[in-house]
Tab-separated table of C-alpha atoms in Angstrom:
chain	number	residue	atom	x	y	z
A	1	ASP	CA	-14.859	-11.723	16.456
A	2	GLY	CA	-14.251	-10.827	12.806
A	3	GLY	CA	-13.321	-13.542	10.407
A	4	ILE	CA	-14.202	-15.838	7.556
A	5	THR	CA	-16.392	-18.893	7.904
A	6	GLN	CA	-16.658	-21.753	5.472
A	7	SER	CA	-19.183	-24.510	5.693
A	8	PRO	CA	-19.288	-27.392	5.821
A	9	LYS	CA	-15.814	-28.555	6.906
A	10	TYR	CA	-16.239	-31.860	5.064
A	11	LEU	CA	-18.515	-32.497	2.103
A	12	PHE	CA	-19.238	-35.691	0.223
A	13	ARG	CA	-21.067	-35.817	-3.093
A	14	LYS	CA	-21.790	-38.304	-5.779
A	15	GLU	CA	-20.235	-37.861	-9.179
A	16	GLY	CA	-22.399	-35.768	-11.494
A	17	GLN	CA	-24.002	-33.675	-8.751
A	18	ASN	CA	-23.506	-29.950	-8.392
A	19	VAL	CA	-22.461	-28.757	-4.940
A	20	THR	CA	-22.235	-25.278	-3.411
A	21	LEU	CA	-19.589	-24.280	-0.886
A	22	SER	CA	-20.372	-21.426	1.464
A	23	CYS	CA	-18.049	-18.538	2.344
A	24	GLU	CA	-19.065	-15.685	4.632
A	25	GLN	CA	-16.948	-12.828	6.013
A	26	ASN	CA	-17.704	-10.099	8.538
A	27	LEU	CA	-14.474	-8.174	7.996
A	28	ASN	CA	-16.163	-5.651	5.718
A	29	HIS	CA	-13.729	-6.583	2.944
A	30	ASP	CA	-14.560	-5.700	-0.642
A	31	ALA	CA	-12.441	-8.416	-2.260
A	32	MET	CA	-13.035	-12.154	-1.938
A	33	TYR	CA	-11.259	-15.149	-3.455
A	34	TRP	CA	-11.664	-18.880	-3.966
A	35	TYR	CA	-8.652	-21.195	-4.137
A	36	ARG	CA	-8.235	-24.877	-4.693
A	37	GLN	CA	-5.439	-26.777	-2.959
A	38	ASP	CA	-4.183	-30.168	-4.103
A	39	PRO	CA	-1.285	-32.087	-2.524
A	40	GLY	CA	2.060	-30.765	-3.726
A	41	GLN	CA	0.537	-28.008	-5.846
A	42	GLY	CA	-0.021	-25.137	-3.460
A	43	LEU	CA	-3.032	-22.870	-3.989
A	44	ARG	CA	-4.576	-22.166	-7.367
A	45	LEU	CA	-7.015	-19.304	-7.915
A	46	ILE	CA	-10.492	-20.288	-9.127
A	47	TYR	CA	-12.466	-17.024	-9.034
A	48	TYR	CA	-12.153	-13.660	-7.370
A	49	SER	CA	-14.396	-10.681	-6.785
A	50	GLN	CA	-13.229	-7.162	-6.059
A	51	ILE	CA	-16.683	-5.706	-5.497
A	52	VAL	CA	-20.295	-6.759	-5.122
A	53	ASN	CA	-21.971	-7.955	-8.328
A	54	ASP	CA	-18.635	-8.362	-10.089
A	55	PHE	CA	-16.213	-11.282	-10.343
A	56	GLN	CA	-13.394	-12.523	-12.570
A	57	LYS	CA	-12.104	-15.927	-13.570
A	58	GLY	CA	-8.892	-17.083	-12.022
A	59	ASP	CA	-6.447	-19.616	-13.391
A	60	ILE	CA	-8.677	-22.706	-13.125
A	61	ALA	CA	-12.284	-21.472	-13.448
A	62	GLU	CA	-13.554	-24.228	-15.747
A	63	GLY	CA	-16.260	-26.304	-14.062
A	64	TYR	CA	-16.895	-23.739	-11.334
A	65	SER	CA	-19.307	-20.832	-10.908
A	66	VAL	CA	-19.698	-18.063	-8.326
A	67	SER	CA	-21.994	-15.225	-7.377
A	68	ARG	CA	-21.446	-12.056	-5.361
A	69	GLU	CA	-24.845	-10.654	-4.499
A	70	LYS	CA	-23.814	-9.496	-1.037
A	71	LYS	CA	-20.556	-8.018	0.204
A	72	GLU	CA	-20.172	-10.611	2.939
A	73	SER	CA	-20.952	-13.710	0.877
A	74	PHE	CA	-19.152	-15.417	-2.045
A	75	PRO	CA	-20.514	-18.949	-2.633
A	76	LEU	CA	-18.734	-21.331	-4.989
A	77	THR	CA	-20.598	-23.964	-7.008
A	78	VAL	CA	-18.679	-26.979	-8.188
A	79	THR	CA	-20.536	-28.243	-11.236
A	80	SER	CA	-20.623	-31.668	-12.816
A	81	ALA	CA	-18.407	-30.229	-15.570
A	82	GLN	CA	-15.445	-30.111	-13.174
A	83	LYS	CA	-13.520	-33.253	-14.061
A	84	ASN	CA	-11.610	-33.709	-10.825
A	85	PRO	CA	-13.465	-31.861	-8.052
A	86	THR	CA	-12.051	-33.714	-5.040
A	87	ALA	CA	-9.819	-31.160	-3.299
A	88	PHE	CA	-9.450	-28.753	-0.387
A	89	TYR	CA	-11.161	-25.420	-1.083
A	90	LEU	CA	-10.111	-22.203	0.613
A	91	CYS	CA	-11.914	-18.877	0.641
A	92	ALA	CA	-10.130	-15.594	1.392
A	93	SER	CA	-10.947	-11.922	1.630
A	94	SER	CA	-9.008	-8.668	1.666
A	95	SER	CA	-9.308	-4.947	1.388
A	96	PRO	CA	-8.835	-3.780	-2.201
A	97	GLY	CA	-5.293	-3.183	-3.416
A	98	LEU	CA	-2.233	-5.203	-4.242
A	99	VAL	CA	-0.516	-5.120	-0.900
A	100	ASN	CA	-3.321	-5.961	1.472
A	101	GLU	CA	-3.185	-9.197	3.405
A	102	GLN	CA	-5.599	-11.910	2.413
A	103	PHE	CA	-7.407	-13.492	5.354
A	104	PHE	CA	-8.283	-17.135	4.898
A	105	GLY	CA	-11.168	-19.267	6.069
A	106	PRO	CA	-10.694	-22.757	7.576
A	107	GLY	CA	-11.415	-24.523	4.282
A	108	THR	CA	-13.841	-27.167	2.994
A	109	ARG	CA	-12.659	-30.609	1.982
A	110	LEU	CA	-14.808	-31.873	-0.881
A	111	THR	CA	-14.779	-35.541	-1.770
A	112	VAL	CA	-16.633	-36.749	-4.826
A	113	LEU	CA	-17.440	-40.444	-4.715
B	1	SER	CA	2.537	-16.076	-16.063
B	2	GLN	CA	4.400	-15.710	-12.820
B	3	GLU	CA	5.518	-18.846	-11.033
B	4	LEU	CA	6.978	-19.392	-7.585
B	5	GLU	CA	9.300	-22.250	-6.734
B	6	GLN	CA	9.799	-23.189	-3.111
B	7	SER	CA	12.701	-25.190	-1.776
B	8	PRO	CA	13.021	-27.551	-0.185
B	9	GLN	CA	9.709	-29.330	-0.764
B	10	SER	CA	9.944	-30.802	2.706
B	11	LEU	CA	12.397	-31.034	5.556
B	12	ILE	CA	12.727	-32.638	8.937
B	13	VAL	CA	14.792	-30.885	11.584
B	14	GLN	CA	15.730	-31.655	15.143
B	15	GLU	CA	14.154	-29.377	17.714
B	16	GLY	CA	16.431	-26.438	18.424
B	17	LYS	CA	18.044	-26.381	14.979
B	18	ASN	CA	17.858	-23.488	12.547
B	19	LEU	CA	16.412	-23.809	9.060
B	20	THR	CA	15.802	-21.788	5.900
B	21	ILE	CA	13.070	-22.023	3.265
B	22	ASN	CA	13.476	-20.292	-0.089
B	23	CYS	CA	10.942	-18.905	-2.526
B	24	THR	CA	12.137	-17.977	-6.023
B	25	SER	CA	10.027	-16.112	-8.540
B	26	SER	CA	10.127	-16.367	-12.344
B	27	LYS	CA	9.364	-12.624	-12.545
B	28	THR	CA	10.045	-9.443	-10.619
B	29	LEU	CA	8.615	-9.492	-7.118
B	30	TYR	CA	6.427	-6.535	-6.195
B	31	GLY	CA	5.365	-7.965	-2.897
B	32	LEU	CA	5.820	-11.304	-1.192
B	33	TYR	CA	3.675	-12.924	1.484
B	34	TRP	CA	4.574	-15.761	3.809
B	35	TYR	CA	1.801	-17.911	5.254
B	36	LYS	CA	1.771	-20.956	7.526
B	37	GLN	CA	-0.789	-23.750	7.291
B	38	LYS	CA	-1.583	-26.674	9.541
B	39	TYR	CA	-2.706	-29.680	7.537
B	40	GLY	CA	-6.400	-29.418	6.648
B	41	GLU	CA	-6.754	-25.871	7.947
B	42	GLY	CA	-6.690	-22.338	6.603
B	43	LEU	CA	-3.623	-20.170	6.092
B	44	ILE	CA	-2.203	-17.999	8.845
B	45	PHE	CA	-0.468	-14.779	7.781
B	46	LEU	CA	3.147	-14.488	8.919
B	47	MET	CA	4.516	-11.407	7.184
B	48	MET	CA	4.614	-9.411	3.984
B	49	LEU	CA	7.678	-7.931	2.284
B	50	GLN	CA	7.560	-5.170	-0.284
B	51	LYS	CA	10.948	-3.610	-0.783
B	52	GLY	CA	14.223	-5.132	-1.868
B	53	GLY	CA	16.420	-5.827	1.118
B	54	GLU	CA	13.485	-5.599	3.494
B	55	GLU	CA	13.682	-7.918	6.449
B	56	LYS	CA	10.934	-8.644	8.972
B	57	SER	CA	10.802	-10.782	12.063
B	58	HIS	CA	8.030	-12.333	14.082
B	59	GLU	CA	9.133	-14.178	17.196
B	60	LYS	CA	11.764	-16.632	15.927
B	61	ILE	CA	10.846	-16.344	12.252
B	62	THR	CA	12.665	-13.911	9.955
B	63	ALA	CA	11.951	-13.265	6.285
B	64	LYS	CA	13.962	-11.293	3.769
B	65	LEU	CA	13.321	-10.124	0.212
B	66	ASP	CA	16.099	-10.028	-2.389
B	67	GLU	CA	14.648	-8.227	-5.391
B	68	LYS	CA	17.710	-8.729	-7.612
B	69	LYS	CA	17.541	-12.461	-7.137
B	70	GLN	CA	13.739	-12.410	-7.290
B	71	GLN	CA	13.854	-14.466	-4.138
B	72	SER	CA	12.674	-14.459	-0.561
B	73	SER	CA	13.960	-16.559	2.298
B	74	LEU	CA	12.267	-17.562	5.539
B	75	HIS	CA	14.553	-18.412	8.426
B	76	ILE	CA	13.494	-20.098	11.662
B	77	THR	CA	15.841	-19.926	14.611
B	78	ALA	CA	15.872	-22.621	17.298
B	79	SER	CA	12.962	-24.552	15.815
B	80	GLN	CA	10.194	-25.877	18.053
B	81	PRO	CA	7.442	-28.458	17.483
B	82	SER	CA	4.989	-25.541	17.189
B	83	HIS	CA	6.795	-24.461	14.012
B	84	ALA	CA	5.745	-27.626	12.208
B	85	GLY	CA	3.380	-27.177	9.286
B	86	ILE	CA	3.304	-26.086	5.672
B	87	TYR	CA	4.913	-22.784	4.738
B	88	LEU	CA	3.655	-21.073	1.599
B	89	CYS	CA	4.916	-18.010	-0.186
B	90	GLY	CA	2.590	-15.865	-2.268
B	91	ALA	CA	3.597	-13.185	-4.758
B	92	VAL	CA	1.614	-10.136	-5.739
B	93	VAL	CA	0.682	-10.216	-9.430
B	94	LEU	CA	1.152	-6.698	-10.743
B	95	TYR	CA	-2.053	-6.545	-12.752
B	96	GLY	CA	-5.149	-8.200	-11.366
B	97	ASN	CA	-5.023	-7.600	-7.638
B	98	LYS	CA	-4.324	-11.246	-6.900
B	99	LEU	CA	-1.668	-13.572	-5.529
B	100	VAL	CA	0.109	-16.550	-7.013
B	101	PHE	CA	1.363	-19.179	-4.558
B	102	GLY	CA	4.261	-21.575	-4.361
B	103	ALA	CA	3.666	-25.286	-3.813
B	104	GLY	CA	4.608	-25.058	-0.153
B	105	THR	CA	7.318	-26.487	2.093
B	106	ILE	CA	6.369	-29.136	4.632
B	107	LEU	CA	8.292	-28.728	7.882
B	108	ARG	CA	8.503	-31.406	10.553
B	109	VAL	CA	10.289	-30.786	13.838
B	110	LYS	CA	11.507	-33.782	15.812
B	111	SER	CA	11.563	-33.422	19.573
């Protein structure tokens, strides 16, 4: 079955540690996205990539980094520079173009202790 | 920047009742997505509207786009417990190939 996988489902880290969230898709989509979701705030775009080896900052990129070395993979690193990293992180992918549906993964809940 | 406001923020309805959720944009809408989310899970695509006046239905859920009002509405007929969840609207940003989302509407259905 085609889809998007995110791992792990739950992640706990100590303050000051970097952590990498995994996102893999087998939908053959060119575009991939990372969102952060906080209670009452909906989804906010962190980074997006429209093609391999290229990515752009979203609205809240500070304290995060990404790479896009393979079409099917778009890992997100939450660095120690992110002041409030505890949140629910969602990865999505789509075919290129404005009007193509974004398919979402199941999400990773990151808690920084 | 474009912003989406959803109303109401939350609502509780009795099973079998109808309800409407609104999504209002601060700028012209070029495309509007509706998604549903169960708490702690990913988003499930419901439908996408592109043209003013366009109306789409999926089972008991109907969505309509009013370009003049820069607004979309989602209507659920004869609500069921399976309709419970968070409903999010997402608008296409004209330049950048990305979406901006509303804060979501939490729906609870009492049986």
